Tab-separated table of C-alpha atoms and ligand atoms in Angstrom:
chain	number	residue	atom	x	y	z
A	1	UNK	CA	15.320	1.265	-11.363
A	2	UNK	CA	18.437	1.344	-9.178
A	3	UNK	CA	17.380	3.229	-5.719
A	4	UNK	CA	20.090	5.650	-4.680
A	5	UNK	CA	21.543	5.822	-1.294
A	6	UNK	CA	22.718	8.730	0.757
A	7	UNK	CA	26.302	8.276	-0.278
A	8	UNK	CA	25.345	9.009	-3.752
A	9	UNK	CA	24.878	12.555	-2.577
A	10	UNK	CA	28.084	14.627	-3.849
A	11	UNK	CA	30.084	15.492	-0.554
A	12	UNK	CA	28.349	12.909	1.609
A	13	UNK	CA	30.619	9.885	2.589
A	14	UNK	CA	29.935	7.024	5.201
A	15	UNK	CA	30.485	9.511	8.386
A	16	UNK	CA	27.929	11.995	7.080
A	17	UNK	CA	25.527	9.515	5.715
A	18	UNK	CA	25.484	7.899	9.278
A	19	UNK	CA	24.622	11.273	10.853
A	20	UNK	CA	21.739	11.948	8.312
A	21	UNK	CA	20.337	8.540	9.027
A	22	UNK	CA	20.598	9.185	12.774
A	23	UNK	CA	18.660	12.528	12.347
A	24	UNK	CA	15.982	10.629	10.282
A	25	UNK	CA	17.101	12.305	7.055
A	26	UNK	CA	16.931	8.631	5.610
A	27	UNK	CA	15.891	9.402	2.006
A	28	UNK	CA	17.407	11.866	-0.570
A	29	UNK	CA	14.130	13.644	-1.044
A	30	UNK	CA	13.805	14.517	2.516
A	31	UNK	CA	17.223	16.086	2.317
A	32	UNK	CA	16.503	17.874	-0.878
A	33	UNK	CA	13.492	19.772	0.847
A	34	UNK	CA	15.256	20.279	4.216
A	35	UNK	CA	16.298	23.588	5.417
A	36	UNK	CA	19.957	24.227	5.877
A	37	UNK	CA	19.519	25.529	9.275
A	38	UNK	CA	17.570	22.433	10.298
A	39	UNK	CA	19.898	19.953	8.682
A	40	UNK	CA	23.094	21.622	10.078
A	41	UNK	CA	21.485	21.472	13.656
A	42	UNK	CA	20.372	17.949	13.541
A	43	UNK	CA	23.500	16.552	11.925
A	44	UNK	CA	25.758	18.736	13.756
A	45	UNK	CA	27.607	19.768	10.672
A	46	UNK	CA	28.377	23.602	9.384
A	47	UNK	CA	25.780	25.474	7.628
A	48	UNK	CA	27.678	25.831	4.427
A	49	UNK	CA	28.178	22.024	4.506
A	50	UNK	CA	24.389	21.590	4.929
A	51	UNK	CA	23.743	23.955	1.911
A	52	UNK	CA	26.182	21.964	-0.329
A	53	UNK	CA	24.548	18.805	0.767
A	54	UNK	CA	21.083	20.189	0.040
A	55	UNK	CA	21.905	21.334	-3.447
A	56	UNK	CA	23.647	17.896	-3.834
A	57	UNK	CA	20.551	15.845	-2.982
A	58	UNK	CA	18.491	18.193	-5.415
A	59	UNK	CA	20.402	17.028	-8.298
A	60	UNK	CA	20.186	13.469	-7.001
A	61	UNK	CA	16.694	13.280	-6.076
A	62	UNK	CA	14.095	11.887	-8.574
A	63	UNK	CA	12.098	15.081	-8.615
A	64	UNK	CA	10.331	13.989	-11.770
A	65	UNK	CA	9.200	16.686	-14.405
A	66	UNK	CA	6.057	17.488	-16.027
A	67	UNK	CA	4.134	15.108	-18.418
A	68	UNK	CA	1.853	15.965	-21.232
A	69	UNK	CA	-1.790	15.052	-20.982
A	70	UNK	CA	-1.271	12.998	-23.972
A	71	UNK	CA	1.556	10.995	-22.032
A	72	UNK	CA	-0.816	10.522	-19.375
A	73	UNK	CA	-3.671	9.516	-21.542
A	74	UNK	CA	-1.288	6.906	-23.126
A	75	UNK	CA	-0.454	5.690	-19.552
A	76	UNK	CA	-3.672	5.392	-18.588
A	77	UNK	CA	-4.690	3.133	-21.181
A	78	UNK	CA	-2.703	0.699	-19.792
A	79	UNK	CA	-4.761	0.482	-16.770
A	80	UNK	CA	-6.182	-3.118	-16.050
A	81	UNK	CA	-8.938	-4.436	-13.627
A	82	UNK	CA	-8.636	-6.861	-11.428
A	83	UNK	CA	-11.617	-8.897	-10.224
A	84	UNK	CA	-12.394	-9.573	-6.376
A	85	UNK	CA	-14.410	-12.556	-7.292
A	86	UNK	CA	-17.456	-10.951	-6.657
A	87	UNK	CA	-19.559	-9.260	-9.735
A	88	UNK	CA	-21.466	-7.127	-7.207
A	89	UNK	CA	-18.160	-5.876	-5.603
A	90	UNK	CA	-16.374	-5.492	-8.941
A	91	UNK	CA	-19.294	-3.426	-10.249
A	92	UNK	CA	-19.419	-1.217	-7.120
A	93	UNK	CA	-15.709	-0.235	-7.701
A	94	UNK	CA	-15.865	0.286	-11.268
A	95	UNK	CA	-15.082	-3.315	-12.661
A	96	UNK	CA	-12.447	-4.582	-10.451
A	97	UNK	CA	-9.393	-3.268	-8.687
A	98	UNK	CA	-7.438	-0.674	-10.980
A	99	UNK	CA	-3.983	-0.590	-11.666
A	100	UNK	CA	-1.849	2.813	-11.257
A	101	UNK	CA	-3.945	3.231	-8.175
A	102	UNK	CA	-4.549	2.498	-4.448
A	103	UNK	CA	-7.470	0.704	-2.988
A	104	UNK	CA	-8.114	0.896	0.524
A	105	UNK	CA	-10.342	-1.506	2.073
A	106	UNK	CA	-11.299	-0.620	5.926
A	107	UNK	CA	-13.576	-1.864	8.449
A	108	UNK	CA	-13.779	-3.579	11.643
A	109	UNK	CA	-11.770	-6.784	12.755
A	110	UNK	CA	-13.544	-9.699	10.856
A	111	UNK	CA	-15.212	-7.607	8.210
A	112	UNK	CA	-13.253	-9.550	5.568
A	113	UNK	CA	-10.450	-7.163	4.633
A	114	UNK	CA	-7.712	-9.996	4.698
A	115	UNK	CA	-10.041	-12.674	2.874
A	116	UNK	CA	-10.479	-9.825	0.067
A	117	UNK	CA	-6.703	-9.494	-0.136
A	118	UNK	CA	-6.135	-13.464	-0.520
A	119	UNK	CA	-8.750	-13.516	-3.037
A	120	UNK	CA	-7.097	-10.637	-5.161
A	121	UNK	CA	-3.662	-12.346	-4.604
A	122	UNK	CA	-4.828	-15.453	-6.193
A	123	UNK	CA	-6.819	-13.880	-8.936
A	124	UNK	CA	-3.666	-11.740	-10.007
A	125	UNK	CA	-1.961	-15.040	-10.565
A	126	UNK	CA	-4.358	-16.561	-12.956
A	127	UNK	CA	-4.007	-16.482	-16.610
A	128	UNK	CA	-5.623	-13.620	-18.485
A	129	UNK	CA	-8.174	-15.643	-20.299
A	130	UNK	CA	-9.437	-16.469	-16.535
A	131	UNK	CA	-9.499	-12.843	-15.566
A	132	UNK	CA	-6.200	-12.748	-13.970
A	133	UNK	CA	-3.118	-10.555	-14.694
A	134	UNK	CA	-0.716	-13.524	-15.092
A	135	UNK	CA	1.441	-11.677	-12.357
A	136	UNK	CA	3.524	-12.316	-9.252
A	137	UNK	CA	1.912	-10.709	-6.282
A	138	UNK	CA	3.626	-8.922	-3.213
A	139	UNK	CA	2.030	-8.944	0.066
A	140	UNK	CA	3.386	-6.858	3.183
A	141	UNK	CA	2.090	-8.583	6.240
A	142	UNK	CA	2.122	-6.328	9.316
A	143	UNK	CA	-0.421	-8.448	11.292
A	144	UNK	CA	0.938	-12.004	10.655
A	145	UNK	CA	-2.395	-12.964	9.204
A	146	UNK	CA	-1.126	-14.489	5.770
A	147	UNK	CA	-2.228	-17.998	5.646
A	148	UNK	CA	-1.165	-20.384	2.665
A	149	UNK	CA	-3.620	-22.960	3.536
A	150	UNK	CA	-6.215	-20.336	2.529
A	151	UNK	CA	-4.643	-19.655	-0.751
A	152	UNK	CA	-4.645	-23.439	-1.383
A	153	UNK	CA	-8.280	-23.299	-0.898
A	154	UNK	CA	-9.045	-20.770	-3.202
A	155	UNK	CA	-6.515	-21.828	-5.649
A	156	UNK	CA	-8.127	-25.345	-5.818
A	157	UNK	CA	-11.674	-24.019	-6.100
A	158	UNK	CA	-10.564	-22.136	-9.294
A	159	UNK	CA	-8.773	-25.236	-10.720
A	160	UNK	CA	-5.306	-24.060	-10.773
A	161	UNK	CA	-2.114	-25.770	-9.284
A	162	UNK	CA	-2.073	-24.262	-5.432
A	163	UNK	CA	1.901	-24.574	-5.454
A	164	UNK	CA	2.278	-23.014	-8.328
A	165	UNK	CA	-0.084	-19.954	-7.105
A	166	UNK	CA	2.081	-20.063	-3.768
A	167	UNK	CA	5.093	-19.711	-5.616
A	168	UNK	CA	4.107	-16.463	-7.003
A	169	UNK	CA	2.996	-14.772	-3.832
A	170	UNK	CA	5.865	-13.147	-2.268
A	171	UNK	CA	5.189	-12.479	1.645
A	172	UNK	CA	7.132	-10.273	4.028
A	173	UNK	CA	6.505	-9.852	7.530
A	174	UNK	CA	6.653	-6.375	8.419
A	175	UNK	CA	8.067	-6.030	12.082
A	176	UNK	CA	7.308	-2.267	12.509
A	177	UNK	CA	6.552	0.793	10.555
A	178	UNK	CA	9.921	1.607	9.572
A	179	UNK	CA	10.532	-1.988	8.448
A	180	UNK	CA	7.189	-1.745	6.474
A	181	UNK	CA	8.347	1.557	4.800
A	182	UNK	CA	11.604	-0.189	3.776
A	183	UNK	CA	9.818	-3.404	2.413
A	184	UNK	CA	8.417	-1.059	-0.322
A	185	UNK	CA	11.976	-0.671	-1.609
A	186	UNK	CA	12.586	-4.296	-1.374
A	187	UNK	CA	9.236	-4.730	-3.582
A	188	UNK	CA	10.750	-2.179	-6.183
A	189	UNK	CA	13.908	-4.533	-6.506
A	190	UNK	CA	11.942	-7.573	-6.694
A	191	UNK	CA	9.826	-5.916	-9.590
A	192	UNK	CA	13.089	-5.711	-11.533
A	193	UNK	CA	12.978	-9.382	-11.750
A	194	UNK	CA	9.444	-10.257	-11.708
A	195	UNK	CA	6.351	-9.003	-13.256
A	196	UNK	CA	4.369	-7.607	-10.109
A	197	UNK	CA	0.882	-6.260	-10.935
A	198	UNK	CA	-0.591	-6.420	-7.326
A	199	UNK	CA	0.963	-5.238	-4.020
A	200	UNK	CA	-1.006	-5.808	-0.817
A	201	UNK	CA	-0.233	-4.102	2.556
A	202	UNK	CA	-2.333	-5.687	5.032
A	203	UNK	CA	-2.547	-3.820	7.187
A	204	UNK	CA	-1.337	-0.365	6.220
A	205	UNK	CA	-1.953	1.149	9.645
A	206	UNK	CA	-1.740	-1.103	12.706
A	207	UNK	CA	1.976	-0.464	13.187
A	208	UNK	CA	1.580	3.285	12.708
A	209	UNK	CA	-1.148	3.204	15.220
A	210	UNK	CA	0.556	1.283	17.879
A	211	UNK	CA	3.895	3.177	17.617
A	212	UNK	CA	2.915	6.595	17.442
A	213	UNK	CA	0.793	7.269	20.430
A	214	UNK	CA	-0.786	10.501	21.613
A	215	UNK	CA	-1.366	13.871	20.137
A	216	UNK	CA	2.368	14.806	19.980
A	217	UNK	CA	3.539	12.153	17.958
A	218	UNK	CA	0.572	12.614	15.287
A	219	UNK	CA	2.269	14.953	12.980
A	220	UNK	CA	5.157	12.847	12.802
A	221	UNK	CA	3.030	9.637	12.348
A	222	UNK	CA	1.291	11.487	9.272
A	223	UNK	CA	4.480	12.594	7.838
A	224	UNK	CA	5.918	9.091	7.784
A	225	UNK	CA	2.642	7.646	6.569
A	226	UNK	CA	2.330	10.253	3.819
A	227	UNK	CA	5.838	9.136	2.608
A	228	UNK	CA	4.785	5.476	2.548
A	229	UNK	CA	1.512	6.175	0.723
A	230	UNK	CA	3.459	7.996	-2.058
A	231	UNK	CA	5.953	5.222	-2.199
A	232	UNK	CA	3.146	2.771	-2.925
A	233	UNK	CA	1.491	5.066	-5.492
A	234	UNK	CA	5.033	5.232	-7.183
A	235	UNK	CA	5.248	1.668	-7.279
A	236	UNK	CA	1.960	1.526	-8.728
A	237	UNK	CA	2.531	3.954	-11.559
A	238	UNK	CA	6.080	2.336	-12.572
A	239	UNK	CA	4.729	-0.955	-12.466
A	240	UNK	CA	1.183	-0.532	-13.912
A	241	UNK	CA	0.302	-2.428	-10.574
A	242	UNK	CA	-2.671	-2.277	-8.232
A	243	UNK	CA	-2.137	-1.335	-4.563
A	244	UNK	CA	-4.543	-2.813	-2.182
A	245	UNK	CA	-4.176	-1.657	1.386
A	246	UNK	CA	-6.372	-2.355	4.532
A	247	UNK	CA	-6.930	-0.267	7.489
A	248	UNK	CA	-8.687	-0.488	10.787
A	249	UNK	CA	-11.478	1.632	12.061
A	250	UNK	CA	-10.892	3.108	15.346
A	251	UNK	CA	-12.437	0.976	17.885
A	252	UNK	CA	-12.061	3.344	20.584
A	253	UNK	CA	-12.225	7.110	19.559
A	254	UNK	CA	-8.790	8.142	18.259
A	255	UNK	CA	-6.833	11.003	19.856
A	256	UNK	CA	-7.509	12.988	16.957
A	257	UNK	CA	-10.367	11.672	14.855
A	258	UNK	CA	-13.210	11.161	17.408
A	259	UNK	CA	-15.407	9.533	15.450
A	260	UNK	CA	-15.474	5.525	16.111
A	261	UNK	CA	-16.214	4.353	12.677
A	262	UNK	CA	-13.416	6.605	11.100
A	263	UNK	CA	-10.631	4.823	9.323
A	264	UNK	CA	-7.256	5.473	10.770
A	265	UNK	CA	-4.437	7.772	9.214
A	266	UNK	CA	-6.973	10.467	8.630
A	267	UNK	CA	-6.754	12.774	5.706
A	268	UNK	CA	-3.185	11.404	4.579
A	269	UNK	CA	-4.553	8.050	3.854
A	270	UNK	CA	-7.981	9.213	2.499
A	271	UNK	CA	-6.499	11.609	0.066
A	272	UNK	CA	-3.804	9.365	-1.278
A	273	UNK	CA	-5.901	6.246	-1.661
A	274	UNK	CA	-7.982	6.560	-5.136
A	275	UNK	CA	-10.619	4.373	-3.920
A	276	UNK	CA	-11.897	3.647	-0.467
A	277	UNK	CA	-14.274	0.779	0.403
A	278	UNK	CA	-15.969	0.485	3.721
A	279	UNK	CA	-16.775	-3.186	4.848
A	280	UNK	CA	-19.111	-4.382	7.351
A	281	UNK	CA	-20.431	-7.694	8.384
A	282	UNK	CA	-24.285	-8.245	7.261
A	283	UNK	CA	-26.553	-10.994	8.247
A	284	UNK	CA	-26.021	-14.859	7.472
A	285	UNK	CA	-22.272	-14.757	6.726
A	286	UNK	CA	-23.153	-11.738	4.301
A	287	UNK	CA	-20.640	-8.848	3.772
A	288	UNK	CA	-21.709	-5.325	2.780
A	289	UNK	CA	-19.038	-3.010	0.927
A	290	UNK	CA	-19.784	0.689	0.571
A	291	UNK	CA	-17.828	2.815	-2.024
A	292	UNK	CA	-16.586	6.307	-0.483
A	293	UNK	CA	-15.249	9.011	-2.101
A	294	UNK	CA	-14.517	7.785	-5.335
A	295	UNK	CA	-13.105	10.477	-7.910
A	296	UNK	CA	-15.426	9.236	-10.767
A	297	UNK	CA	-18.144	6.535	-9.373
A	298	UNK	CA	-21.038	7.161	-7.491
A	299	UNK	CA	-21.509	6.051	-3.735
A	300	UNK	CA	-23.238	2.742	-3.523
A	301	UNK	CA	-23.241	-0.826	-1.740
A	302	UNK	CA	-22.715	-4.255	-2.758
A	303	UNK	CA	-23.233	-7.547	-0.849
A	304	UNK	CA	-20.987	-10.281	-1.215
A	305	UNK	CA	-20.132	-13.703	0.496
A	306	UNK	CA	-16.904	-15.143	2.083
A	307	UNK	CA	-16.985	-18.722	1.525
A	308	UNK	CA	-14.635	-21.683	2.146
A	309	UNK	CA	-13.978	-21.341	-1.970
A	310	UNK	CA	-13.302	-17.558	-1.490
A	311	UNK	CA	-15.231	-14.201	-2.079
A	312	UNK	CA	-18.321	-14.728	-4.033
A	313	UNK	CA	-21.627	-13.048	-4.910
B	401	ADP	P1	-10.337	-8.801	8.537
B	401	ADP	O1	-9.105	-9.061	8.122
B	401	ADP	O2	-11.296	-7.747	8.084
B	401	ADP	O3	-10.332	-8.677	10.329
B	401	ADP	P2	-10.587	-11.278	7.860
B	401	ADP	O4	-10.414	-11.447	6.400
B	401	ADP	O5	-9.664	-12.105	8.469
B	401	ADP	O6	-11.194	-10.207	8.751
B	401	ADP	O7	-12.031	-12.148	7.913
B	401	ADP	C1	-12.267	-13.191	8.699
B	401	ADP	C2	-13.715	-13.852	8.404
B	401	ADP	O8	-13.491	-14.586	7.159
B	401	ADP	C3	-13.882	-14.766	9.696
B	401	ADP	O9	-14.707	-14.409	10.496
B	401	ADP	C4	-14.740	-15.864	8.614
B	401	ADP	O10	-16.166	-15.367	8.595
B	401	ADP	C5	-14.264	-15.820	7.241
B	401	ADP	N1	-13.257	-16.754	6.965
B	401	ADP	C6	-12.141	-17.068	7.138
B	401	ADP	N2	-11.786	-18.380	6.714
B	401	ADP	C7	-12.714	-18.818	5.825
B	401	ADP	C8	-13.112	-20.020	5.368
B	401	ADP	N3	-12.041	-20.926	5.430
B	401	ADP	N4	-14.161	-20.221	4.949
B	401	ADP	C9	-15.288	-19.673	5.133
B	401	ADP	N5	-15.161	-18.099	5.773
B	401	ADP	C10	-13.805	-17.972	6.121
B	402	MG	MG1	-7.068	-8.775	8.649
């Protein structure tokens, strides 16, 4: 799937493309749904020209159409479930991490969000007979916490070649939220060459939280986050991939969501993630996972362990 650029819109050359970029109309869909008056004002172009660009963008944008229920059923038959390494945790989430959806793990610092991501990454590379997806993995690392040494430990325990495992895990540091959003496009390109059935964003929200500070920035933060989540969901559907994102809880009351145990990102993240799991530390190295807001599974809890060998019961 080739991604179109602004200059693919009829009537948009390099100069106008640059104006659009500067005014934050960086994708075709945003332009397709813009109002001519807004576009004209922000890009300092005539209103007639703005209308033409919007019409062009509508033609260019991949708005998608309707599918029959039968098509959707057919697609859903392809759904796979990836083991977390813990039977209890797998059961809690309906048999493993599902493809074609977004799974969010949220919790405090040290609650093992990143450890679960590592384990899922290793498991996805395993052959199918070992419960894997025989797939490459993309990790968008926004907190600089990817540790190949940990991957080696987990792969060694499972008896697979650690170097081969590392070769199949593609990691990109995201330096800020904008960069993070763009890396999804990079992943789309990578998925043209490699089979990628798991994409991890660890963490989804930390850059957003650091950059969009205060009440005034909230609407914009939520808008960008919303688009990011939909890009991720799109990737999931196109590639029959599972998307796993991590999220912090607000240690201090958030400007908007006062409750200190609420995940960041509010309704946007909550409504787009198909599954949300809250993680907390238990006694003696145990971790407790609680399923929240699932479309088709009961709420409940599971206990698992984080060990040197990885995630276990
Ligand atoms: P989060 O991403 O939620 O902040 P992490 O996934 O980084 O938390 O979890 C960190 C915890 O994982 C550590 O506190 C430690 O208990 C456990 N951990 C990390 N590495 C190992 C290891 N090699 N052996 C056992 N436990 C580990
Ligand atoms: Mg972490």
